[in-house]
Short mmCIF file of N, CA and C in Angstrom, two decimals:
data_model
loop_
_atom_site.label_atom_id
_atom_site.label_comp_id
_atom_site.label_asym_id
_atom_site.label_seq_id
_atom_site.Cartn_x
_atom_site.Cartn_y
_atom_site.Cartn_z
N UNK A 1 -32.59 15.75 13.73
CA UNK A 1 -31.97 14.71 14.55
C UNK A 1 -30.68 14.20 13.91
N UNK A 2 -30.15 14.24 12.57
CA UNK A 2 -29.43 13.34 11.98
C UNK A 2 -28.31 14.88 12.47
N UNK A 3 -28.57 15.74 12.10
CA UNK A 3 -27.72 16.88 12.01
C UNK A 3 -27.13 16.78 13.44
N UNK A 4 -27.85 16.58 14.63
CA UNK A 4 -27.46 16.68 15.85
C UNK A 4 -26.55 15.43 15.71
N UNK A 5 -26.29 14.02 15.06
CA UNK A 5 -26.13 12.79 15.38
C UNK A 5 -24.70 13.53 14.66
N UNK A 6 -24.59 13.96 13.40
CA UNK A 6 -23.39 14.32 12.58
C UNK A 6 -22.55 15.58 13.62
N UNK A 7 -23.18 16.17 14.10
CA UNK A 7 -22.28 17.36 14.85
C UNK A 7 -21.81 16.98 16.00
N UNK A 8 -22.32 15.90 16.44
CA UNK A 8 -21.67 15.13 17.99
C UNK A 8 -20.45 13.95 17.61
N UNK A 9 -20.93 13.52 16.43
CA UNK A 9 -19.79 12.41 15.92
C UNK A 9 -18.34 13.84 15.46
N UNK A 10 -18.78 15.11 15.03
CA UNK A 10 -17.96 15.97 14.72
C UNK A 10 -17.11 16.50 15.83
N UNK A 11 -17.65 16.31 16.82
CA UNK A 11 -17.27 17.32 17.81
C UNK A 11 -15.60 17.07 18.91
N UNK A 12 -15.59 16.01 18.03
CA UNK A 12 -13.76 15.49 18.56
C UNK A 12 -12.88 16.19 18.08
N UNK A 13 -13.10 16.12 16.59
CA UNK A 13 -12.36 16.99 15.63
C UNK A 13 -12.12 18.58 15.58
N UNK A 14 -13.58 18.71 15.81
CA UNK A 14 -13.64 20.36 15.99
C UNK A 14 -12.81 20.64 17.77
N UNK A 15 -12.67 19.81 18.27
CA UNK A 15 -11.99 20.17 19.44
C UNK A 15 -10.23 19.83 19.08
N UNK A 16 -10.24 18.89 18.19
CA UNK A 16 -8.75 19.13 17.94
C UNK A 16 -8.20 19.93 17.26
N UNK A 17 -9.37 20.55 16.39
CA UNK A 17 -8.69 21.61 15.58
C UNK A 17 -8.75 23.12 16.49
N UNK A 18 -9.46 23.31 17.39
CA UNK A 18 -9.19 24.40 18.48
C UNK A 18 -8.04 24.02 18.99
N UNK A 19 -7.60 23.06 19.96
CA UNK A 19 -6.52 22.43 20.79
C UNK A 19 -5.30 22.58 19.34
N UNK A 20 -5.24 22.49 18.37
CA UNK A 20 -4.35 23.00 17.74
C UNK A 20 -4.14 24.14 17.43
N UNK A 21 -5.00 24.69 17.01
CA UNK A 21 -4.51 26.60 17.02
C UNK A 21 -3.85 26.93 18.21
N UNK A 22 -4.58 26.60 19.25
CA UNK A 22 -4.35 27.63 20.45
C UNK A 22 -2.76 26.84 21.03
N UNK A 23 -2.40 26.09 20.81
CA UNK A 23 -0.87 25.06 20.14
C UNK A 23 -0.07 25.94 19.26
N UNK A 24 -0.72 26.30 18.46
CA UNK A 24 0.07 26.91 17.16
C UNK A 24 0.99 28.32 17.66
N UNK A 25 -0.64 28.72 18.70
CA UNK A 25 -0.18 30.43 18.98
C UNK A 25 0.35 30.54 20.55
N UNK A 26 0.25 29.16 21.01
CA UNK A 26 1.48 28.88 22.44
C UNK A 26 0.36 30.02 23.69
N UNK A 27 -1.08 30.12 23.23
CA UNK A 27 -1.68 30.73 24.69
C UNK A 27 -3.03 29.55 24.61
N UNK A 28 -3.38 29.53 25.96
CA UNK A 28 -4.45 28.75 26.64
C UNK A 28 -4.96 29.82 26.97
N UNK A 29 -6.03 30.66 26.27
CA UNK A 29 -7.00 32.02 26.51
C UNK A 29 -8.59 31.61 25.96
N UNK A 30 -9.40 32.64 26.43
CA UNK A 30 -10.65 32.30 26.18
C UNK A 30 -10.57 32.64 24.77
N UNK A 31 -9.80 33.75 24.67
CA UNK A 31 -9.51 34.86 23.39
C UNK A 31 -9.23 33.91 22.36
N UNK A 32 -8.33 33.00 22.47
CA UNK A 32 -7.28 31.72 21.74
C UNK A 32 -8.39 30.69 20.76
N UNK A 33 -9.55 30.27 22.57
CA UNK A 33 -10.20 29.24 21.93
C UNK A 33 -11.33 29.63 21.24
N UNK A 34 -12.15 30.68 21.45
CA UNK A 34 -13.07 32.00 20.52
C UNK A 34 -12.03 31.91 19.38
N UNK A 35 -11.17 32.46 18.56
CA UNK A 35 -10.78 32.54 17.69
C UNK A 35 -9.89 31.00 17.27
N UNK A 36 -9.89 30.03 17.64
CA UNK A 36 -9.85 29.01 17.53
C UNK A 36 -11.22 27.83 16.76
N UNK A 37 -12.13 28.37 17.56
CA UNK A 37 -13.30 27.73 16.96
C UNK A 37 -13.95 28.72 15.56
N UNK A 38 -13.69 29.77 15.97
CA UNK A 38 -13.99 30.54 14.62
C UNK A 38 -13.16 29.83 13.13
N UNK A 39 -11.53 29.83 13.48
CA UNK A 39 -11.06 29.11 12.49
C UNK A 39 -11.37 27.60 12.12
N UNK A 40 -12.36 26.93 13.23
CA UNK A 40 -12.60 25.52 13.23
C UNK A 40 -13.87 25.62 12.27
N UNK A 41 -15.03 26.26 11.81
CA UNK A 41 -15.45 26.31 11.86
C UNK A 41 -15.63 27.01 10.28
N UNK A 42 -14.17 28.00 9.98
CA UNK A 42 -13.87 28.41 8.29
C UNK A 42 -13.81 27.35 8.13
N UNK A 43 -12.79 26.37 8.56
CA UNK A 43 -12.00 25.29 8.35
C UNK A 43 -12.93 24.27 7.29
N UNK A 44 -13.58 23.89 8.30
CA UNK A 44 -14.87 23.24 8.03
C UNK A 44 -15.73 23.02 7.05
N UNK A 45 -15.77 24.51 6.74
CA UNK A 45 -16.85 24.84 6.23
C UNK A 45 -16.39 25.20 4.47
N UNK A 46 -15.31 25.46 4.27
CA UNK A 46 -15.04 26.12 3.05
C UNK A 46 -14.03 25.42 2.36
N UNK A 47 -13.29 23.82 3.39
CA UNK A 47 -12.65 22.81 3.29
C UNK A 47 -13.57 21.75 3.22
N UNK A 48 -14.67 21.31 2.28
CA UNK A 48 -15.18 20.71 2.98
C UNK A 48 -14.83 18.98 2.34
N UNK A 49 -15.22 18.70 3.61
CA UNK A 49 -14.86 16.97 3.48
C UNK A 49 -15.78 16.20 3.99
N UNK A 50 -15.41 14.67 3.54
CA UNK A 50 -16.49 14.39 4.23
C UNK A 50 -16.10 13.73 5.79
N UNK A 51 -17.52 13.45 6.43
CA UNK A 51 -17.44 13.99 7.79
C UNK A 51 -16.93 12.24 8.05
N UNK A 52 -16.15 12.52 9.10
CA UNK A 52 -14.93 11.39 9.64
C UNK A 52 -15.48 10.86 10.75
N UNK A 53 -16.07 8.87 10.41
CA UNK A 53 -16.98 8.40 11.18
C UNK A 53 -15.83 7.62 12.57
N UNK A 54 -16.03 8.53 13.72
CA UNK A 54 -15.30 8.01 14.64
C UNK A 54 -16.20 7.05 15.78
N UNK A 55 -14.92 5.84 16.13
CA UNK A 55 -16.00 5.27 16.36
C UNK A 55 -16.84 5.11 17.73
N UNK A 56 -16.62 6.42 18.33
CA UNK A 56 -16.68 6.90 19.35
C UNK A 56 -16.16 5.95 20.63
N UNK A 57 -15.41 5.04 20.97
CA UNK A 57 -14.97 4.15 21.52
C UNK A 57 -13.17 4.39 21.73
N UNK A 58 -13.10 4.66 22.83
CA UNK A 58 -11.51 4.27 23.39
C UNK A 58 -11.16 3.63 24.81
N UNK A 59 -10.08 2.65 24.16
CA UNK A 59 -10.12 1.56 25.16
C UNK A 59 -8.84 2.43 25.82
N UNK A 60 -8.46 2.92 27.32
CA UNK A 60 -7.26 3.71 27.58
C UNK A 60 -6.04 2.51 27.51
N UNK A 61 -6.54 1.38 28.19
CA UNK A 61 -5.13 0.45 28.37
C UNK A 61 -4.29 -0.03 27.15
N UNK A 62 -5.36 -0.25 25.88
CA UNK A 62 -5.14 -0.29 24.24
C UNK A 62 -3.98 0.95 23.99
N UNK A 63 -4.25 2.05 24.77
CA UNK A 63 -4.11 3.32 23.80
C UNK A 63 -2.65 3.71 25.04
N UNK A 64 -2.73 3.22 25.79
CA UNK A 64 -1.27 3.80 26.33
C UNK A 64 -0.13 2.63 26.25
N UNK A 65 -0.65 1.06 26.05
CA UNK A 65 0.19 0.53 24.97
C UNK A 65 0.42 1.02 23.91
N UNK A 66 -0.17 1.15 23.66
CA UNK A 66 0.54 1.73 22.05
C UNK A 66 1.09 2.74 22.27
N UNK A 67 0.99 3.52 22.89
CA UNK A 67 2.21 4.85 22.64
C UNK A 67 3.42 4.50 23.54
N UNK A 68 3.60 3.45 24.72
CA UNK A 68 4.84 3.33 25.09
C UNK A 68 5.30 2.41 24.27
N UNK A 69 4.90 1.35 23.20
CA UNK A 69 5.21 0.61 22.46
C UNK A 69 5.84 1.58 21.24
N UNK A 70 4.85 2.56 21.17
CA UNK A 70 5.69 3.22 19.97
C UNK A 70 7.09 4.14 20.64
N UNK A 71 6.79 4.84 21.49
CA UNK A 71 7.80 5.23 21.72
C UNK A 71 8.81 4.64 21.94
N UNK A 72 9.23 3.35 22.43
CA UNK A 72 10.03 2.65 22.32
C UNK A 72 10.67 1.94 20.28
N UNK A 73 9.79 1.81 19.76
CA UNK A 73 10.07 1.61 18.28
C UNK A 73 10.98 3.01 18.15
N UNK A 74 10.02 4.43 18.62
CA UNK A 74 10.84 5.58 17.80
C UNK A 74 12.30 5.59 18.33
N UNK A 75 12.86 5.65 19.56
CA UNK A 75 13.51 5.16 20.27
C UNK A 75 14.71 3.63 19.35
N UNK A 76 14.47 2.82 19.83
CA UNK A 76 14.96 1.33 18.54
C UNK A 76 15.18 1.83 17.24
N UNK A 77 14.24 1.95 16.65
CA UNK A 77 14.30 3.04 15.33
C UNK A 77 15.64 3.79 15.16
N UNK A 78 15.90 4.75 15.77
CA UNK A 78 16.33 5.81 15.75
C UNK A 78 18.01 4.96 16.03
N UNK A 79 17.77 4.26 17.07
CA UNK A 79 19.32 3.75 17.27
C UNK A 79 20.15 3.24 15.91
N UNK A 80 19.06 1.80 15.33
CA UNK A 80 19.18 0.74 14.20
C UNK A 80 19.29 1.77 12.88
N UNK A 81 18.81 2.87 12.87
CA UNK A 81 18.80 3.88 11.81
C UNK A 81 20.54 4.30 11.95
N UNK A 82 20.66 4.67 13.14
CA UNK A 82 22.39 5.32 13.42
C UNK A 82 23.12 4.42 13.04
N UNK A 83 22.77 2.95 13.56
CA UNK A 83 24.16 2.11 13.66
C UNK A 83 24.27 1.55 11.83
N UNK A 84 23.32 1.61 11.49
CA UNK A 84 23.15 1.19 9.69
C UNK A 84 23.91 2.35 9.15
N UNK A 85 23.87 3.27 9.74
CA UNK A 85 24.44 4.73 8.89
C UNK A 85 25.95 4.46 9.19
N UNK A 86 27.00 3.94 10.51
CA UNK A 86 28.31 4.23 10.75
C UNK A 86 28.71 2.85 10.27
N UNK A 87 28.27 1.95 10.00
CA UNK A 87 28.54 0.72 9.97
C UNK A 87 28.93 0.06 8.37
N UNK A 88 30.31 1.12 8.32
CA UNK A 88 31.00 0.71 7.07
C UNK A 88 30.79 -0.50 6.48
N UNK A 89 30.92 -1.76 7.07
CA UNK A 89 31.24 -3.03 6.91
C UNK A 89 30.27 -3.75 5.52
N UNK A 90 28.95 -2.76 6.01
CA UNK A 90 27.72 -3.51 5.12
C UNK A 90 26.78 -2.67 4.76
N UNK A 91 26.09 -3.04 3.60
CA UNK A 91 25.21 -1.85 3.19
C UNK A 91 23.93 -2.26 4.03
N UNK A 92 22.99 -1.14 4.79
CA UNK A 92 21.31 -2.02 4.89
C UNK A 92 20.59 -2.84 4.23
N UNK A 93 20.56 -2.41 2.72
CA UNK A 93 19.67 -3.27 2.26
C UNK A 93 18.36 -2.34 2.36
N UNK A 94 17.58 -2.53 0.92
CA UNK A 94 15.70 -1.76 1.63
C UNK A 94 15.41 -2.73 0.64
N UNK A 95 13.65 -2.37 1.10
CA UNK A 95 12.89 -2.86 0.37
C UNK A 95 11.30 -2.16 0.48
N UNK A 96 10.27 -2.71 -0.66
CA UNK A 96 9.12 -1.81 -0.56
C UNK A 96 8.59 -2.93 -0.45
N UNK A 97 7.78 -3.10 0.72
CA UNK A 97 6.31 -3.99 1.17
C UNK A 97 5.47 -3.86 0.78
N UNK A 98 4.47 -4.84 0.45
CA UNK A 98 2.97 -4.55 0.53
C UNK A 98 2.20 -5.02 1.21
N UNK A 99 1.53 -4.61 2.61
CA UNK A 99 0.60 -4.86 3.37
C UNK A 99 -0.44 -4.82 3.54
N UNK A 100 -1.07 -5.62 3.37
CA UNK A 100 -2.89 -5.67 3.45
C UNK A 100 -3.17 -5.60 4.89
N UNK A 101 -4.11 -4.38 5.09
CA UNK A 101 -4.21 -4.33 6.36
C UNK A 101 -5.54 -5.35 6.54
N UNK A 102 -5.97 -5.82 7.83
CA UNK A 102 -7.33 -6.40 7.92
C UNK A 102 -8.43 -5.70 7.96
N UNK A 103 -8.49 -3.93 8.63
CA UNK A 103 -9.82 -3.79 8.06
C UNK A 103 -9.63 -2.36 7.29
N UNK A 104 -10.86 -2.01 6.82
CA UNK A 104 -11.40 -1.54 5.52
C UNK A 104 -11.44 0.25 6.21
N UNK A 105 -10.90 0.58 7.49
CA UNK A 105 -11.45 1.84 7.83
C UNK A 105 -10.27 2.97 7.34
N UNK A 106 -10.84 4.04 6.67
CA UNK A 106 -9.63 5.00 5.94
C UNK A 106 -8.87 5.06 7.48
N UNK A 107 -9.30 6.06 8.72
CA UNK A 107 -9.22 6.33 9.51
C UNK A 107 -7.72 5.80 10.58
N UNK A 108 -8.01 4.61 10.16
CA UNK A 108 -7.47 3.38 11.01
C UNK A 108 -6.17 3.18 9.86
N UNK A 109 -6.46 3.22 8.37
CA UNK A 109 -5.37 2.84 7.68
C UNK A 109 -4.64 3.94 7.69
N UNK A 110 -4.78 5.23 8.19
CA UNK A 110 -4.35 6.72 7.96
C UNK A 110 -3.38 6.37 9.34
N UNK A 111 -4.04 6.01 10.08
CA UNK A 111 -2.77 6.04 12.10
C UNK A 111 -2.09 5.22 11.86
N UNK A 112 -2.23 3.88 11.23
CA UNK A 112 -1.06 2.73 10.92
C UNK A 112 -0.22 3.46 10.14
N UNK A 113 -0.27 3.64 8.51
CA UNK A 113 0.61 4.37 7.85
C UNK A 113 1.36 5.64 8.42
N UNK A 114 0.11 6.18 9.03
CA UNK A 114 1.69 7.66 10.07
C UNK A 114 2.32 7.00 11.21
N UNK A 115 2.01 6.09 12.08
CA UNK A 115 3.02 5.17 12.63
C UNK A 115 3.57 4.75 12.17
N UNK A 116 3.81 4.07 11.26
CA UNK A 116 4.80 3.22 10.85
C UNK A 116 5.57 4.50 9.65
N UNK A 117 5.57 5.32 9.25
CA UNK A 117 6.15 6.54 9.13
C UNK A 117 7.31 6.95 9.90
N UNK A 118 6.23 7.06 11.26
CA UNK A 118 7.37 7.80 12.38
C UNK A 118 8.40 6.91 12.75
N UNK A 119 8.27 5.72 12.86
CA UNK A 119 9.10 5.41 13.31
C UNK A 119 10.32 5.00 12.37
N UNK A 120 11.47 5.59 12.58
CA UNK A 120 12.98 5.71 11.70
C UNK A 120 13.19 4.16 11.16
N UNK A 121 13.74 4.24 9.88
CA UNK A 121 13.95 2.91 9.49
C UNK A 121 12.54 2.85 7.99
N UNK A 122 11.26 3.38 8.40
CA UNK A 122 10.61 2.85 7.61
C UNK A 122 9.63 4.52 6.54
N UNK A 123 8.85 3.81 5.87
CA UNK A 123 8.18 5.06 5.01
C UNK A 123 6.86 4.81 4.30
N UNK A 124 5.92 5.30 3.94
CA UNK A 124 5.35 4.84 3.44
C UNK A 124 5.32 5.39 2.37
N UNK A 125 5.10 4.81 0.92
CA UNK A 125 5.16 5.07 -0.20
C UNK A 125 4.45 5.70 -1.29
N UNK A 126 3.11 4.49 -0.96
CA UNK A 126 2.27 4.66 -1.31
C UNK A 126 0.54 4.37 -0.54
N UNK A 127 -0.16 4.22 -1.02
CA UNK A 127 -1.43 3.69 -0.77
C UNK A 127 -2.93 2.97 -1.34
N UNK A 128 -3.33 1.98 -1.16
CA UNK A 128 -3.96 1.52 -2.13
C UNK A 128 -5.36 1.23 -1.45
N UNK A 129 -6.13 2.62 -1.17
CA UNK A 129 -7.36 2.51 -0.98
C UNK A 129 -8.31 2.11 -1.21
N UNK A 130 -8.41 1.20 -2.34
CA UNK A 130 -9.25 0.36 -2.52
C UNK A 130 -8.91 -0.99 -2.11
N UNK A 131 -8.16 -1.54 -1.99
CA UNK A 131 -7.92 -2.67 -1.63
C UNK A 131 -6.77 -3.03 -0.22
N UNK A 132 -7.27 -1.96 0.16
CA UNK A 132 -6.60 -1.47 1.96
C UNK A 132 -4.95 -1.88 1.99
N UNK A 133 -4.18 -1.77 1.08
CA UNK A 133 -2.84 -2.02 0.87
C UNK A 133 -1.74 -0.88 1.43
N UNK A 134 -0.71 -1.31 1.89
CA UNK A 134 0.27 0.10 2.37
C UNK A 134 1.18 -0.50 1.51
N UNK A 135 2.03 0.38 0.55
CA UNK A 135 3.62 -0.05 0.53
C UNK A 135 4.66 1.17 1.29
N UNK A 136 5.43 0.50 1.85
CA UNK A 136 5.90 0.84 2.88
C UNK A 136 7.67 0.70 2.40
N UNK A 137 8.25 1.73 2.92
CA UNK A 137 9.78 0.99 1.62
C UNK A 137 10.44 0.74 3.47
N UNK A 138 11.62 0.18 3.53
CA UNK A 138 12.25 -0.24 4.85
C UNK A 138 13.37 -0.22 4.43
N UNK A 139 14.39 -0.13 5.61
CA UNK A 139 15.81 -0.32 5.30
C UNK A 139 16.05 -1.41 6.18
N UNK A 140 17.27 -1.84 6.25
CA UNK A 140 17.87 -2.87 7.17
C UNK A 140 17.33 -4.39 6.70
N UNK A 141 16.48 -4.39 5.45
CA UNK A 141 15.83 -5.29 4.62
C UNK A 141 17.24 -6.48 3.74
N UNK A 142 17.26 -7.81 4.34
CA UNK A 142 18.34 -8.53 3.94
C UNK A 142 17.62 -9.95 3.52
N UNK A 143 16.50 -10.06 3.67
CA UNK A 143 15.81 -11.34 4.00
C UNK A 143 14.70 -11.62 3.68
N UNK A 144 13.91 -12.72 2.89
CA UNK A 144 12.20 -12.72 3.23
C UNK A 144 12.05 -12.92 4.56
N UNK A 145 12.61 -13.15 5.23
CA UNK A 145 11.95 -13.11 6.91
C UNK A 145 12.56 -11.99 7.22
N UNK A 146 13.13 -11.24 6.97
CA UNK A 146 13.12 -9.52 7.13
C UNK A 146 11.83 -8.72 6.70
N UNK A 147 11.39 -9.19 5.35
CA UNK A 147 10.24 -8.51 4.89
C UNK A 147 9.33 -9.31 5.63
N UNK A 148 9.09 -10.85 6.44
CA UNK A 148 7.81 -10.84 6.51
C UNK A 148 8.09 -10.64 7.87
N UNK A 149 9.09 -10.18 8.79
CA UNK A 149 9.14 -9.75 10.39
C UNK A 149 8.70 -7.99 9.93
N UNK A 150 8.80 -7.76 8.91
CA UNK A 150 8.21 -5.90 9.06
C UNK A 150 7.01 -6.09 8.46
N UNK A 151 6.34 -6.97 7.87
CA UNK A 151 4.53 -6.55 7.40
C UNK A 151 4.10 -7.05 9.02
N UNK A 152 4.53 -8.47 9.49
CA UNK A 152 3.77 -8.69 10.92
C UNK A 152 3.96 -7.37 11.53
N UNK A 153 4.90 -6.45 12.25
CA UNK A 153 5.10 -5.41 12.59
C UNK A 153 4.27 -4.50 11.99
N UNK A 154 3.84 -4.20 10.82
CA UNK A 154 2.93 -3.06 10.48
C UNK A 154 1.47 -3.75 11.10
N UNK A 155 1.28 -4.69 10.83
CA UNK A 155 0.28 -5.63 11.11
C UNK A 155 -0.14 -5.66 12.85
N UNK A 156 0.91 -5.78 13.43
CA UNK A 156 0.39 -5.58 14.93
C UNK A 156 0.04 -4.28 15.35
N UNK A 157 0.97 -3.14 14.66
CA UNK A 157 0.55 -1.62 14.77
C UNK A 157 -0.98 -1.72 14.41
N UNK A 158 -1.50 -2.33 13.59
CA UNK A 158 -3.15 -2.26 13.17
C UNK A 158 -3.86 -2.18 13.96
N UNK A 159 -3.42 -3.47 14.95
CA UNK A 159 -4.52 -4.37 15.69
C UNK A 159 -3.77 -3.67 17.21
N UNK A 160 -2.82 -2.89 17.57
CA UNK A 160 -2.81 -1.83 18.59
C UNK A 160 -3.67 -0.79 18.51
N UNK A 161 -3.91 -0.06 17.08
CA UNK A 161 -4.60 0.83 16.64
C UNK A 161 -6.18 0.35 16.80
N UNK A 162 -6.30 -0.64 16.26
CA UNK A 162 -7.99 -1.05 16.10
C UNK A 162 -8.58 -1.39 17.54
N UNK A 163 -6.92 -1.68 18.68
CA UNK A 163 -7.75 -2.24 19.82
C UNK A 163 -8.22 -0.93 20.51
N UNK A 164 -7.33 0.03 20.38
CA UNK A 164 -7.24 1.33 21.03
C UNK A 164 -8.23 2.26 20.97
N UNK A 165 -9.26 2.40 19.14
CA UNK A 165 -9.70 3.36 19.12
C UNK A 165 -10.92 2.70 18.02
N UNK A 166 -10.60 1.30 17.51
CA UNK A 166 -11.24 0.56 16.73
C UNK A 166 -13.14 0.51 17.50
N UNK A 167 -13.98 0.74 16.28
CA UNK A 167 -15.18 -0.01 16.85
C UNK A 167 -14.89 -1.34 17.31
N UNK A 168 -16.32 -1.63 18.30
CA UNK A 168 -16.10 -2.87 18.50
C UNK A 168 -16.13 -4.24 17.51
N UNK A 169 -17.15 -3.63 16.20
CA UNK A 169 -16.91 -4.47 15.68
C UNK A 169 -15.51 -4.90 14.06
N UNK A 170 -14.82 -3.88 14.64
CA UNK A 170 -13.46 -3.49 14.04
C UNK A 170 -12.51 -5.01 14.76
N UNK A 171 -12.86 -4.90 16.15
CA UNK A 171 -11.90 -5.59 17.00
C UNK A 171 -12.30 -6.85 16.67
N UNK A 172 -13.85 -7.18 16.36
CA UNK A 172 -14.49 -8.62 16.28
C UNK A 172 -13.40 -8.77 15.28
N UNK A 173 -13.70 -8.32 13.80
CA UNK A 173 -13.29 -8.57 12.69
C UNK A 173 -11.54 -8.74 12.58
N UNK A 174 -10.97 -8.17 13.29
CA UNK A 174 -9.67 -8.48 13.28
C UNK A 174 -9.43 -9.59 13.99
N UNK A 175 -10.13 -10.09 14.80
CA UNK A 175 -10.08 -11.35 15.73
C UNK A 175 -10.51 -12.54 14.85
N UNK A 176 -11.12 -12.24 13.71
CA UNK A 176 -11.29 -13.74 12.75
C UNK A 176 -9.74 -13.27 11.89
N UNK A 177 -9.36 -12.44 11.72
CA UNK A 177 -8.42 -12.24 10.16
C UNK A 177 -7.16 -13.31 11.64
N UNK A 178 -6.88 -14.44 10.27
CA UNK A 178 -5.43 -15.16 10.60
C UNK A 178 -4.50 -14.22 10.25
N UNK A 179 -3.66 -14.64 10.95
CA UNK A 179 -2.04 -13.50 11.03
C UNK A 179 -0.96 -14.48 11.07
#
């Protein structure tokens, strides 16, 4: 029973890692996803890790905010990145943050840190898994209310992330953390 409980909590993953091969090799074939799950399945097995507790919960309205929200950052990003680059007059300015996220899930601290990655302007540095910390380096950094308008910003990416794909009691717990 536990094995059945672990291979169904698995079975997202093992579908993204098919949906990526058959990505990789640009055909949608039976042939693709057969040798797709075969490689899901080396993958797996000879990589092994431990198994990634999802929390089987997605909210869609959470989750398509957030990607027109991000796409708009990558978008903003990308401009504020250009105009810092032609803009003789003044240097950006950076700096390295440290953000405590509110909750404790690798999972959740793994999609914040590659969001806030993607979007131009920022990076992440490092990581401090034990004590759920991102440092994050930024440019366009002139200000403590520059640094504390980009941790709130990593900070709302969280709680987009936690609303989107977070257990429910992910969402409780971010609903006591003050911000």
């Amino acid at each position: 029973m536990n094995a059945l409980k672990t291979l169904w909590r698995q079975l997202p993953f093992f579908v993204w890692l098919i949906a990526l091969w058959m990505l990789l090799w640009g055909q949608f074939t039976v042939l693709a996803a057969l040798s797709g799950l075969v490689v899901a399945l080396v993958v797996t097995r000879v990589f092994r890790l431990p198994p990634v507790e999802l929390s089987g919960r997605i909210n869609l309205w959470w989750g398509l905010a957030y990607i027109v929200q991000f796409l708009g950052n990558v978008v903003l990003g990308s401009l504020t990145v250009a105009w810092q680059a032609i803009d003789w007059r003044r240097q950006p300015g950076s700096a390295i943050i440290a953000v405590r996220l509110g909750t404790d899930d690798d999972l959740i601290m793994t999609h914040v840190g590659v969001t806030a990655s993607l979007i131009p302007g920022s990076l992440v540095v490092h990581t401090d898994r034990d004590n759920h910390i991102l440092y994050l380096h930024f440019i366009g950094v002139r200000s403590q209310d520059d640094v504390e308008k980009h941790r709130r910003g990593v900070l709302r990416w969280e709680e987009r992330i936690v609303r989107a794909v977070g257990s429910r009691a992910q969402v409780e717990a971010l609903k006591k953390v003050s911000r």
